XYZ file of C-alpha atoms in Angstrom:
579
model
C -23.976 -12.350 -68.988
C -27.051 -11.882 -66.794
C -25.036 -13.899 -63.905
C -22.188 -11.096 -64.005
C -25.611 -8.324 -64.454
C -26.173 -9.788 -61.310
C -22.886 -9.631 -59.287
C -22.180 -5.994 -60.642
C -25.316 -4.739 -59.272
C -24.849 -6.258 -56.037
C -20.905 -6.259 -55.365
C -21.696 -2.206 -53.749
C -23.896 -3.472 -51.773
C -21.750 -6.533 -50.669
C -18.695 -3.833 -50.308
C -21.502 -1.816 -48.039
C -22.610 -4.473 -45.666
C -19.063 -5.414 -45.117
C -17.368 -1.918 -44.548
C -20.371 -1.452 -42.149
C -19.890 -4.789 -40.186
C -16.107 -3.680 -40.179
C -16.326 -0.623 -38.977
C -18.999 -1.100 -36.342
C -16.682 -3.637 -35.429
C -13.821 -1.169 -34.875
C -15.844 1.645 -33.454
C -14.659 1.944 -29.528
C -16.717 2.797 -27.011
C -14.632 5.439 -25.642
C -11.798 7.745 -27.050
C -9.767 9.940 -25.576
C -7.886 13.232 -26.920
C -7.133 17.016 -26.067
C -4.800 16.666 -23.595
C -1.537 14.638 -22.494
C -1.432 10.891 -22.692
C 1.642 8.966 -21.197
C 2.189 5.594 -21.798
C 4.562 3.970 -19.557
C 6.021 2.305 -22.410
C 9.590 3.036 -23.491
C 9.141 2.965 -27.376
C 6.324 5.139 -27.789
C 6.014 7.413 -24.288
C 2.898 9.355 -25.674
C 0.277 9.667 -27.814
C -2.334 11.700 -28.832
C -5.437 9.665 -28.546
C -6.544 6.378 -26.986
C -9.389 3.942 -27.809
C -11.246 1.650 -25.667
C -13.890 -1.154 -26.361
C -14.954 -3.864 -23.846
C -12.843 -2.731 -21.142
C -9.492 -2.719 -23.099
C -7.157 -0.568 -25.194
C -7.792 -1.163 -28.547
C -6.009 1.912 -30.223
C -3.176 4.335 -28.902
C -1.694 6.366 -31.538
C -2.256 9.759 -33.567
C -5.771 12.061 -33.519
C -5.635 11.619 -37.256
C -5.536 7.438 -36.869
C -8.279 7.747 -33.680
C -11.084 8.758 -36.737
C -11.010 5.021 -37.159
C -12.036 3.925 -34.478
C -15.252 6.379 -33.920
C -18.810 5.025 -34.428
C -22.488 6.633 -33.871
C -22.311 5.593 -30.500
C -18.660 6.354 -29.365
C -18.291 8.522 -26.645
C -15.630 11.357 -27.501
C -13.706 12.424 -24.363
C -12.108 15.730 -24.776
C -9.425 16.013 -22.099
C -9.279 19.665 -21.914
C -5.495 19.071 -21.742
C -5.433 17.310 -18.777
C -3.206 13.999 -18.285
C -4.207 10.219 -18.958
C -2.020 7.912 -17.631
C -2.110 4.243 -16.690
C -4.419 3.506 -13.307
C -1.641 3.607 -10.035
C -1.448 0.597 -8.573
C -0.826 -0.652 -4.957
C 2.212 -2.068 -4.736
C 2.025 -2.740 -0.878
C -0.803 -1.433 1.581
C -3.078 -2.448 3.704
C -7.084 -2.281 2.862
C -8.944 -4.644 5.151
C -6.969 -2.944 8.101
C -7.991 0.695 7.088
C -11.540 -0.809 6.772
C -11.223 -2.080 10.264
C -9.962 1.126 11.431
C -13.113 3.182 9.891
C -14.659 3.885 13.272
C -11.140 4.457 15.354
C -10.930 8.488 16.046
C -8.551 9.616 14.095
C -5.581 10.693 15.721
C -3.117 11.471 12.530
C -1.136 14.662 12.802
C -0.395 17.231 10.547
C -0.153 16.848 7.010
C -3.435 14.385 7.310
C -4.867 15.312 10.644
C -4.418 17.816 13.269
C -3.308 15.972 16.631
C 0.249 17.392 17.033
C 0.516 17.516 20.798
C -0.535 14.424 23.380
C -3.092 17.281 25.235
C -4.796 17.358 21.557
C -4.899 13.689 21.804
C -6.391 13.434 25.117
C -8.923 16.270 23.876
C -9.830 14.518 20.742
C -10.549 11.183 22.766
C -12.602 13.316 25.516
C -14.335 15.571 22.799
C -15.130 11.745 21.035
C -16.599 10.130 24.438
C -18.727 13.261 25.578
C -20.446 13.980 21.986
C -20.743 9.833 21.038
C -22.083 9.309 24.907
C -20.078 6.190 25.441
C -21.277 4.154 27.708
C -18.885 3.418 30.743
C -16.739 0.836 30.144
C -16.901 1.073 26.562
C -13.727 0.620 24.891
C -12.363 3.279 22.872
C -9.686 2.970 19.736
C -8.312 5.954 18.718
C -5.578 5.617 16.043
C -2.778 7.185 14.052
C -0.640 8.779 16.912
C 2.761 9.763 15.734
C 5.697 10.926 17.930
C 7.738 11.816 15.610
C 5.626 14.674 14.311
C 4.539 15.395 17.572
C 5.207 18.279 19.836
C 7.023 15.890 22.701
C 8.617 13.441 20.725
C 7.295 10.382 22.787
C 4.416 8.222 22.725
C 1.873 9.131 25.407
C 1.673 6.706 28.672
C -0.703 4.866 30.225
C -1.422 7.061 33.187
C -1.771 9.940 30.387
C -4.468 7.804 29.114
C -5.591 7.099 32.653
C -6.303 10.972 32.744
C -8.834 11.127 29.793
C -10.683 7.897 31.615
C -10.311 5.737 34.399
C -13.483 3.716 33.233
C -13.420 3.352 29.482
C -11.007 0.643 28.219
C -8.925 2.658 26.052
C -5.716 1.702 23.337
C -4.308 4.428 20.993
C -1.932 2.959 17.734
C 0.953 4.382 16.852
C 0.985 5.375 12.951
C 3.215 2.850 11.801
C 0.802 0.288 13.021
C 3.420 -1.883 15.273
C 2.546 -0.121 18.809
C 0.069 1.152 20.768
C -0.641 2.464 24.161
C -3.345 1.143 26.671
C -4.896 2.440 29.890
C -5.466 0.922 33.071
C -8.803 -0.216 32.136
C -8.201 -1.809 28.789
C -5.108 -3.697 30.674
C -7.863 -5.071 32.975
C -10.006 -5.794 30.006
C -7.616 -7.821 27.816
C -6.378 -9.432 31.322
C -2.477 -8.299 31.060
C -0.772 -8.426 34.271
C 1.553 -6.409 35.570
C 4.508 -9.090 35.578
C 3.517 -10.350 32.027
C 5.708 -11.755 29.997
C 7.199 -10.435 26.783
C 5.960 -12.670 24.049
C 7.920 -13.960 21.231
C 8.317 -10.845 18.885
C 6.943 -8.541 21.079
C 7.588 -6.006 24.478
C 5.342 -5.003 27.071
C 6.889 -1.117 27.662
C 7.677 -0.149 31.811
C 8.123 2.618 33.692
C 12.062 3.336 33.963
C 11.306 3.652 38.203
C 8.578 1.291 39.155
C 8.855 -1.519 36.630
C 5.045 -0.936 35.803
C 3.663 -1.551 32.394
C 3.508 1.989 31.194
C 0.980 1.252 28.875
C 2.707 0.715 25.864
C 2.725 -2.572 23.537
C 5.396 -3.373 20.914
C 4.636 -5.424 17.869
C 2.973 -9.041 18.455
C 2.301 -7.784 21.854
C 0.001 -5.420 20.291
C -1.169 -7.401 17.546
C -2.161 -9.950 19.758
C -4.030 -7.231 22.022
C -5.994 -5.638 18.770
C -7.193 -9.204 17.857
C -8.176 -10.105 21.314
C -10.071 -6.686 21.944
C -11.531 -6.828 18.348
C -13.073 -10.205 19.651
C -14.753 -8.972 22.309
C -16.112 -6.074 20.847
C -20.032 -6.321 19.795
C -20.720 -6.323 16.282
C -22.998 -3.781 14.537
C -26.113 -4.420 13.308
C -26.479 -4.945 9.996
C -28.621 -1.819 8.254
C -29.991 -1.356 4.075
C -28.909 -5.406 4.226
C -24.952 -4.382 4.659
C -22.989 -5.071 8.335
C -21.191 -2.408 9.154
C -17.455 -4.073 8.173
C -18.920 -4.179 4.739
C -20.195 -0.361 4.966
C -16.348 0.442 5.901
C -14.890 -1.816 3.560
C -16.709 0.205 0.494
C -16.020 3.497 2.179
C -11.671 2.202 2.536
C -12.175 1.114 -1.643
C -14.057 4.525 -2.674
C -10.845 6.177 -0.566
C -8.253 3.712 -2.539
C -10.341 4.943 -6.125
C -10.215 8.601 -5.354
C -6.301 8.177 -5.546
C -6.340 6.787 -8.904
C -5.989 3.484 -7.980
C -6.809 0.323 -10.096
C -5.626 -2.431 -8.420
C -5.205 -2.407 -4.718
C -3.070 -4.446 -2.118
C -3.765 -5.830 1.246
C -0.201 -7.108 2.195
C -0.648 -8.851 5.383
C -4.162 -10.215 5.759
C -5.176 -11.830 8.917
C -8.412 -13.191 11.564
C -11.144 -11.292 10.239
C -9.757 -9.870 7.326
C -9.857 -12.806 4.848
C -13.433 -13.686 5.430
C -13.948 -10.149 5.150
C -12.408 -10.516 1.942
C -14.374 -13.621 0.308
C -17.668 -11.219 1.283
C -16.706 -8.400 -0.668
C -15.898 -10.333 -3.487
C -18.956 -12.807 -3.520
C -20.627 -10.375 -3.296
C -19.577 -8.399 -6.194
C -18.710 -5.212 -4.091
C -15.248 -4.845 -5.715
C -14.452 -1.917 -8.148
C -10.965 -2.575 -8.621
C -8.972 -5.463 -8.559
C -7.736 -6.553 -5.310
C -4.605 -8.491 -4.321
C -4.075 -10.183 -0.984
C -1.205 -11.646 1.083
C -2.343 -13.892 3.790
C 0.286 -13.235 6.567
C 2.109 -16.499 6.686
C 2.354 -17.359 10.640
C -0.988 -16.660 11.244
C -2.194 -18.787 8.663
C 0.223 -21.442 8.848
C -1.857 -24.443 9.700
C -3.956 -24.503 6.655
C -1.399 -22.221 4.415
C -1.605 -24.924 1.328
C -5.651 -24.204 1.184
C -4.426 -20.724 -0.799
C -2.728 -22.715 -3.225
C -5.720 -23.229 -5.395
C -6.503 -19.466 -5.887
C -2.888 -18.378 -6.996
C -2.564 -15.774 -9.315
C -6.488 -16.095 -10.170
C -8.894 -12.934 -10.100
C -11.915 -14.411 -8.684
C -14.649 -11.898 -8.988
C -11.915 -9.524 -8.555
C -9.746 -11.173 -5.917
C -6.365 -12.606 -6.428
C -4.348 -14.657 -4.021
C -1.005 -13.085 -4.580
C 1.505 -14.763 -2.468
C 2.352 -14.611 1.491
C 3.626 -11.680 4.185
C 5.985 -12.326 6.273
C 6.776 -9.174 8.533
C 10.632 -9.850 9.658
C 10.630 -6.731 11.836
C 8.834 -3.387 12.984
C 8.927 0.229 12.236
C 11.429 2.584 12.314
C 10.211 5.762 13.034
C 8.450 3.827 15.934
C 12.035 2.336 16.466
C 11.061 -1.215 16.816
C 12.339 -2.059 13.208
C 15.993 -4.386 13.903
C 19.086 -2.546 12.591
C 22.927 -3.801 12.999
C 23.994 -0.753 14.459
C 21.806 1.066 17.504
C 19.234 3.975 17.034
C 20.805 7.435 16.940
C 18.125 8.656 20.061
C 17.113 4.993 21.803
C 13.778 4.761 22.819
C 12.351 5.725 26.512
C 13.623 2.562 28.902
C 16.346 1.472 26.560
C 20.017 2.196 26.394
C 22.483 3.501 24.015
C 22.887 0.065 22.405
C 19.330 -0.553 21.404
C 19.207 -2.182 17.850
C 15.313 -2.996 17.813
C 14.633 -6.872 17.675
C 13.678 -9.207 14.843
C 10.231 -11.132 14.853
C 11.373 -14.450 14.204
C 14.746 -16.191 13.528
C 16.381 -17.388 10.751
C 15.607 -20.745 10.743
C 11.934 -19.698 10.888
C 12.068 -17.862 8.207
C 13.960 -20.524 5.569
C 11.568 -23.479 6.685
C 8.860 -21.141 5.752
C 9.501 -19.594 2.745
C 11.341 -23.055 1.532
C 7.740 -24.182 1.579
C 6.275 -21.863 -0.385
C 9.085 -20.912 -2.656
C 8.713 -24.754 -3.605
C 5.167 -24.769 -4.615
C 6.360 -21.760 -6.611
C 4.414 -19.189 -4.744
C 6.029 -15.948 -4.205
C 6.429 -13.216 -1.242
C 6.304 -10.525 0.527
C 8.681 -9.332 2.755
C 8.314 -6.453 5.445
C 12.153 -5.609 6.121
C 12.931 -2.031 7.375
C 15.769 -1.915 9.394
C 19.180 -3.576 8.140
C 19.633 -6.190 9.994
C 16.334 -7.449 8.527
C 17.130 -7.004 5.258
C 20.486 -8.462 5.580
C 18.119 -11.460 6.938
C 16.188 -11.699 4.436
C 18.934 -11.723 1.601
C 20.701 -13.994 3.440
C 17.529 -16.847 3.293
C 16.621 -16.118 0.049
C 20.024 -16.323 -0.891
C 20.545 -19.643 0.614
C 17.087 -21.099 -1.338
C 18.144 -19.752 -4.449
C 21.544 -21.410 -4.125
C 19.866 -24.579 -3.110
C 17.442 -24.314 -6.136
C 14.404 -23.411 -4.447
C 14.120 -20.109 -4.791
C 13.969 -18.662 -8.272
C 13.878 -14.829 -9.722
C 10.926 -15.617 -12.078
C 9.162 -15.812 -8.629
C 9.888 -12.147 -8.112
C 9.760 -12.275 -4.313
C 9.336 -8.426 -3.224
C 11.427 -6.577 -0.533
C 8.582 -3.897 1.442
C 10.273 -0.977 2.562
C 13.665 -1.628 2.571
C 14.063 1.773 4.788
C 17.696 1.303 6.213
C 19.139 0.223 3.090
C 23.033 0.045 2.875
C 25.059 0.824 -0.319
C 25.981 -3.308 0.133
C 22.281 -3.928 -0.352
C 21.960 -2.969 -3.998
C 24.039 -5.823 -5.904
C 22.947 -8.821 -3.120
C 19.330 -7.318 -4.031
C 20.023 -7.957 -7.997
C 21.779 -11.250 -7.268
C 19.451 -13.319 -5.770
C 16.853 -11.549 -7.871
C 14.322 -9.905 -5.553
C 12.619 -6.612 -6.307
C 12.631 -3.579 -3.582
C 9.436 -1.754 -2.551
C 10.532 0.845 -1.529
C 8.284 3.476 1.336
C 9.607 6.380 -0.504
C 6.868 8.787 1.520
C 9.456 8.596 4.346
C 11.537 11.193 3.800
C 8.850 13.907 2.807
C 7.090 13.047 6.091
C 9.610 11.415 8.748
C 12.967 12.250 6.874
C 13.659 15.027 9.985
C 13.224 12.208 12.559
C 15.195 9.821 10.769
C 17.920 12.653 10.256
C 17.649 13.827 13.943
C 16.895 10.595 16.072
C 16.545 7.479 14.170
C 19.473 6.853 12.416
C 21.392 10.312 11.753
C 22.591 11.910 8.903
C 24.354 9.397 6.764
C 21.743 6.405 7.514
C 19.351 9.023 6.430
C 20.370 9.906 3.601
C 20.070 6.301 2.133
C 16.461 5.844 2.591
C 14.436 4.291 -0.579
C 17.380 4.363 -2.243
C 15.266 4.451 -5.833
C 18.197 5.984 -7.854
C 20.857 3.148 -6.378
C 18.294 0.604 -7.775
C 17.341 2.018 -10.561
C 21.284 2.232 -11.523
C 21.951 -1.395 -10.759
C 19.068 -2.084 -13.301
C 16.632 -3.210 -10.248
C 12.680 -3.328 -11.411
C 12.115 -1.056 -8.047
C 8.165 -0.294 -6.770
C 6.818 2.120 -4.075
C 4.110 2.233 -2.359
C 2.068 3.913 0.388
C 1.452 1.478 3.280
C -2.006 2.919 3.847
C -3.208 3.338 6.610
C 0.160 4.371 7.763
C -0.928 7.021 5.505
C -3.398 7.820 3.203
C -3.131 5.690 -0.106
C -1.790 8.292 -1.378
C 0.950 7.608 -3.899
C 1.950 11.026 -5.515
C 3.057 11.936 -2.346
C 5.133 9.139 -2.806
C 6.725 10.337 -6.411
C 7.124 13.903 -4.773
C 9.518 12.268 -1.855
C 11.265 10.678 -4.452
C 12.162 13.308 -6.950
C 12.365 15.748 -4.820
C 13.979 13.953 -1.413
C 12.834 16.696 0.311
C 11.620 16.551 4.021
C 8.578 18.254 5.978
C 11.715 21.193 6.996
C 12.636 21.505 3.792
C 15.708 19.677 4.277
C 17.207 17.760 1.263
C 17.668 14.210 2.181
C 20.451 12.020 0.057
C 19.916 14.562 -3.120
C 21.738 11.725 -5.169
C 19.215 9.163 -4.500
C 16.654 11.537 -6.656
C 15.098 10.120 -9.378
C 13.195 11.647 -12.926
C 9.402 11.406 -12.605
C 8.970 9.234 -15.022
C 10.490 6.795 -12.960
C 8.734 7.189 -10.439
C 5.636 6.914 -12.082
C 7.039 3.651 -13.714
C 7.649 2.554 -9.983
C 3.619 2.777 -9.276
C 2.241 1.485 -13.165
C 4.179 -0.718 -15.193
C 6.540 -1.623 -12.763
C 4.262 -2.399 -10.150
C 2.354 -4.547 -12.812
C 5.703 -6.516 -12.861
C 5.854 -6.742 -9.646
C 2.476 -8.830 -9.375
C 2.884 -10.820 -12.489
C 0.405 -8.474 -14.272
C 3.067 -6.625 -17.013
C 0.985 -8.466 -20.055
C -2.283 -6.817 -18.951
C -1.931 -3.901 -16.624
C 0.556 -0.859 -16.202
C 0.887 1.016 -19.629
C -1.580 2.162 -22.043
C -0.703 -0.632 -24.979
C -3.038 -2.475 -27.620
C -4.813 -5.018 -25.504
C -4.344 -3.917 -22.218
C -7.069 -3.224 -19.444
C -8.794 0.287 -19.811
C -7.465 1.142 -16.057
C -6.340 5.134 -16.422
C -6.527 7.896 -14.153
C -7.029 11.177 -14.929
C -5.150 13.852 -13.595
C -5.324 17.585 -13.264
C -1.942 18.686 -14.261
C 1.160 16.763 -16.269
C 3.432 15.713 -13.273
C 6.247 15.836 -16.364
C 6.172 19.331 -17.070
C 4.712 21.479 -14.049
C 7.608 22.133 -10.870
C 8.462 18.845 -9.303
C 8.214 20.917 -6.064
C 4.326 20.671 -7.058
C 3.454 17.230 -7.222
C 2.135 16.980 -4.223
C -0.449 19.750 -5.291
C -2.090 17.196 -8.268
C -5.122 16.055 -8.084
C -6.745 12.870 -9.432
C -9.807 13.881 -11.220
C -11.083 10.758 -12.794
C -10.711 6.586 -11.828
C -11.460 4.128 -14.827
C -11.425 0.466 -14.189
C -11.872 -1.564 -17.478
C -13.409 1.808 -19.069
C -16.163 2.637 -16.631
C -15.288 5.167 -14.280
C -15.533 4.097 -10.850
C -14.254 7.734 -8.781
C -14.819 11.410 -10.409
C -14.268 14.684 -8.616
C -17.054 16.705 -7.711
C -17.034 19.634 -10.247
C -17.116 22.760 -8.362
């Protein structure tokens, strides 16, 4: 009897200690109510409150449920009816290479800069040299050019060039990153002759009359030209214990953040960029995740030496596969199509069809290596004719065995897409990446001298994938342009062009999908779906925060959102300046 005395008197306070260890157990750090939450998931699209402890979800449900899961020391976020989604993430772009663009002058036109005409170019490189006092024979980069936005419609020339300075080695690059334009003095510099040969994948452009290099480099004539220059250029001195690449590097990732990104991409990392990489990330200078793809050829001696760091975040870094860039650009016109440009480019004639970067038999003994390790891809096909490549490998592997879906090799770009496309796409069992920014800000050149209407109108065909049941991405392909991915779901909801033009109206998609394209189904895309891409039980705290619902405001306004808040693994690593 005094035993059970015992145990009655202290079963409450048993019960007490217990309740208490349980619910300081459950108590989150961080909830979330007040305003919209979207999912991403299919069975439940939204909720009304979300939980998060140690980085992950731990609750998504009902405001009623949520109670459970706030302790003492919970922090209650009251959304003020804004929208929580699932961080973006960066299906393709291109971070080390908008780090090592940080000092260029910015040459973008309008709707991210303000050079429009090659006079404002030449001013903007003169304005740069007088304030900056360059020394001499200095070089100069200036970057982001664009002729299809600009006033002429052509890329500016060497002797145009020549005319801002005769002294000052000089090279502009085109937006799309696969030409530039040189002067006379950076010629002399990198030691390119006027009879030089065109290298394999590449063109030196010439004046239609005198057969002189007019200054302008195509592809790996211009890669090889950036790498060579970037060589011979001085390297800063290193200041508060940082070099100055590492300085840009954190200024490109705070950029990347204050898009509401989570997990960013560089897709075709080469020379300096991978040690560049390894830095950041022993360093412990990465906010986000980061996935890179080593660009194949120019790591092909010592490609196996990845193989140990596949699919593993090490201090944030994951190797995620290899690039392999099969052909250019098309609003530069250098990407390879089966049937000739609309408008050809200055010097060529009406049969121009661009040119691919390496041949078939290249590309199988290349990818049959790493497909066979079971290491997956990406692929940089814009024009048809490259895509039809591309298929037509892959095809061939995955008939022989090698190649196999689960590997989930991705298609970038996919631009000049054909109807025939869509089922060879499903059948071998690739996904499609698809640019969809295009036809918001180049969908008038692409109508008008690129490929004409009915090519046009079949850009990032989203809706033919998503009909064929194709796990489709899309992505930015910063710094072709900002990493800016709503711009991305505005282009392909609304297909609507810079002249208000409506581009291939049945290739629009609901905005759920395309928000799908850049969370859950980019998670997919890099193996990722269990952890990242919808706001689940047990998923990584990465959200974003933004200042209207892109479901329910004018889809001719998504372009007008902003993202207000970045949280990686529940600490926010990007908020807006409150005004």
């Amino acid at each position: 009897m005094r035993n059970n005395t015992y145990l009655l008197i202290l079963l409450p306070l048993l019960l007490s200690i217990t309740c208490s260890c349980q619910n300081q157990k459950a108590a989150a750090d961080v909830v979330y109510s007040g305003g919209t939450i979207l999912t991403m998931e299919d069975d439940v699209p939204q909720v009304e409150a979300l939980a998060v402890k140690d980085g992950k979800i731990v609750f998504a449900g009902s405001k009623e449920k949520i109670k459970d899961f706030i302790g003492k020391q919970t922090i209650q976020v009251d959304l003020e009816n804004k929208t929580l989604l699932p961080g973006f993430i960066d299906a393709h772009g291109h971070i080390t290479s908008r780090s090592g663009m940080s000092q260029a002058v910015d040459l973008s036109p309008t709707p991210y800069g303000t050079v429009n005409t090659i006079p404002e170019l030449q001013t903007t490189l003169k304005k740069y040299i007088d304030k900056h006092q360059l020394a001499v024979n200095m070089p100069l980069i200036g970057n982001g050019y664009d002729d299809a936005i600009m006033v002429e419609h052509r890329h500016p020339t060497r002797g145009e060039l020549d005319a801002v300075s005769l002294t000052h080695p000089l090279i502009v690059i085109h937006t799309s990153g696969h030409a530039s334009v040189v002067n006379s003095a950076m010629l002399k510099l990198l030691q390119i002759p006027e009879d030089a040969k065109d290298p394999e994948g590449g063109h030196y452009g010439r004046d239609v009359k005198t057969n002189r290099l007019n200054g302008k480099l195509e592809e790996n004539a211009s890669f090889s030209a950036l790498m060579k220059l970037m060589a011979l250029l001085p390297k800063p001195k290193e200041t508060d214990g940082l070099s100055q690449e590492l300085k840009d590097f954190i200024k490109a990732q705070d950029e990347w953040l204050s898009y509401g990104q989570t997990t960013i991409c560089d897709g075709r990392t080469m020379g300096v960029g991978l040690a560049l990489l390894k830095e950041v990330a022993d360093k412990k200078l990465l906010k986000a995740d980061l996935v890179y793809f080593p660009d194949f050829e120019a790591n092909k001696k010592d490609w196996e030496s990845f193989l140990p760091h596949y699919m593993r975040y090490e201090s944030r870094l994951k190797f995620g596969g290899f690039k392999f860039s099969n052909d250019g650009s098309p609003q530069g016109k250098t990407a390879w199509l089966t049937e000739p440009y609309l408008v050809p480019p200055e010097g060529k004639d009406k049969n121009y069809k661009g040119f691919p970067i390496f041949s078939d038999e290249t590309l199988y003994d290349d990818l049959k290596k790493i497909f066979s390790k079971g290491v997956t891809a990406q692929l940089h096909v814009n024009g048809d004719a490259a895509i039809d490549q591309a298929l037509r490998v892959i095809g061939k592997l995955k008939a022989e065995g090698v190649y196999k879906p689960e590997l989930r090799a991705t298609l970038i770009h996919v631009q000049n897409s054909r109807p025939d496309h869509i089922p060879k796409i499903k059948e071998i069992g690739a996904l499609p990446s698809y640019f969809s920014s295009h036809v918001y800000l180049w969908g008038d050149w692409h109508y008008q001298s690129v490929f004409g209407p009915i090519r046009a109108s079949f850009i990032s065909p989203a809706k033919a994938a998503k009909d064929a049941g194709i796990t489709f991405t899309m992505h930015h392909d910063a710094p072709v342009t900002p990493p800016d991915l709503l711009t991305g779901v505005y282009a392909a909801v609304n297909r609507t062009t810079r002249s208000g033009m409506v581009l291939g109206p049945d290739q629009r998609i609901p905005v759920m999908d395309a928000l799908k394209a850049i969370t859950i189904n980019a998670a997919y895309q890099y193996h990722e779906e269990d952890s990242k891409g919808s706001l689940k039980v047990g998923k990584l705290a990465d959200l974003v925060i933004l200042d209207k619902d892109p479901l329910t405001i004018d889809p001719m306004q998504l372009r007008s959102i902003k993202v207000l808040e970045t949280i990686k693994e529940g600490k926010t690593v990007f908020k807006q300046n409150e005004k």
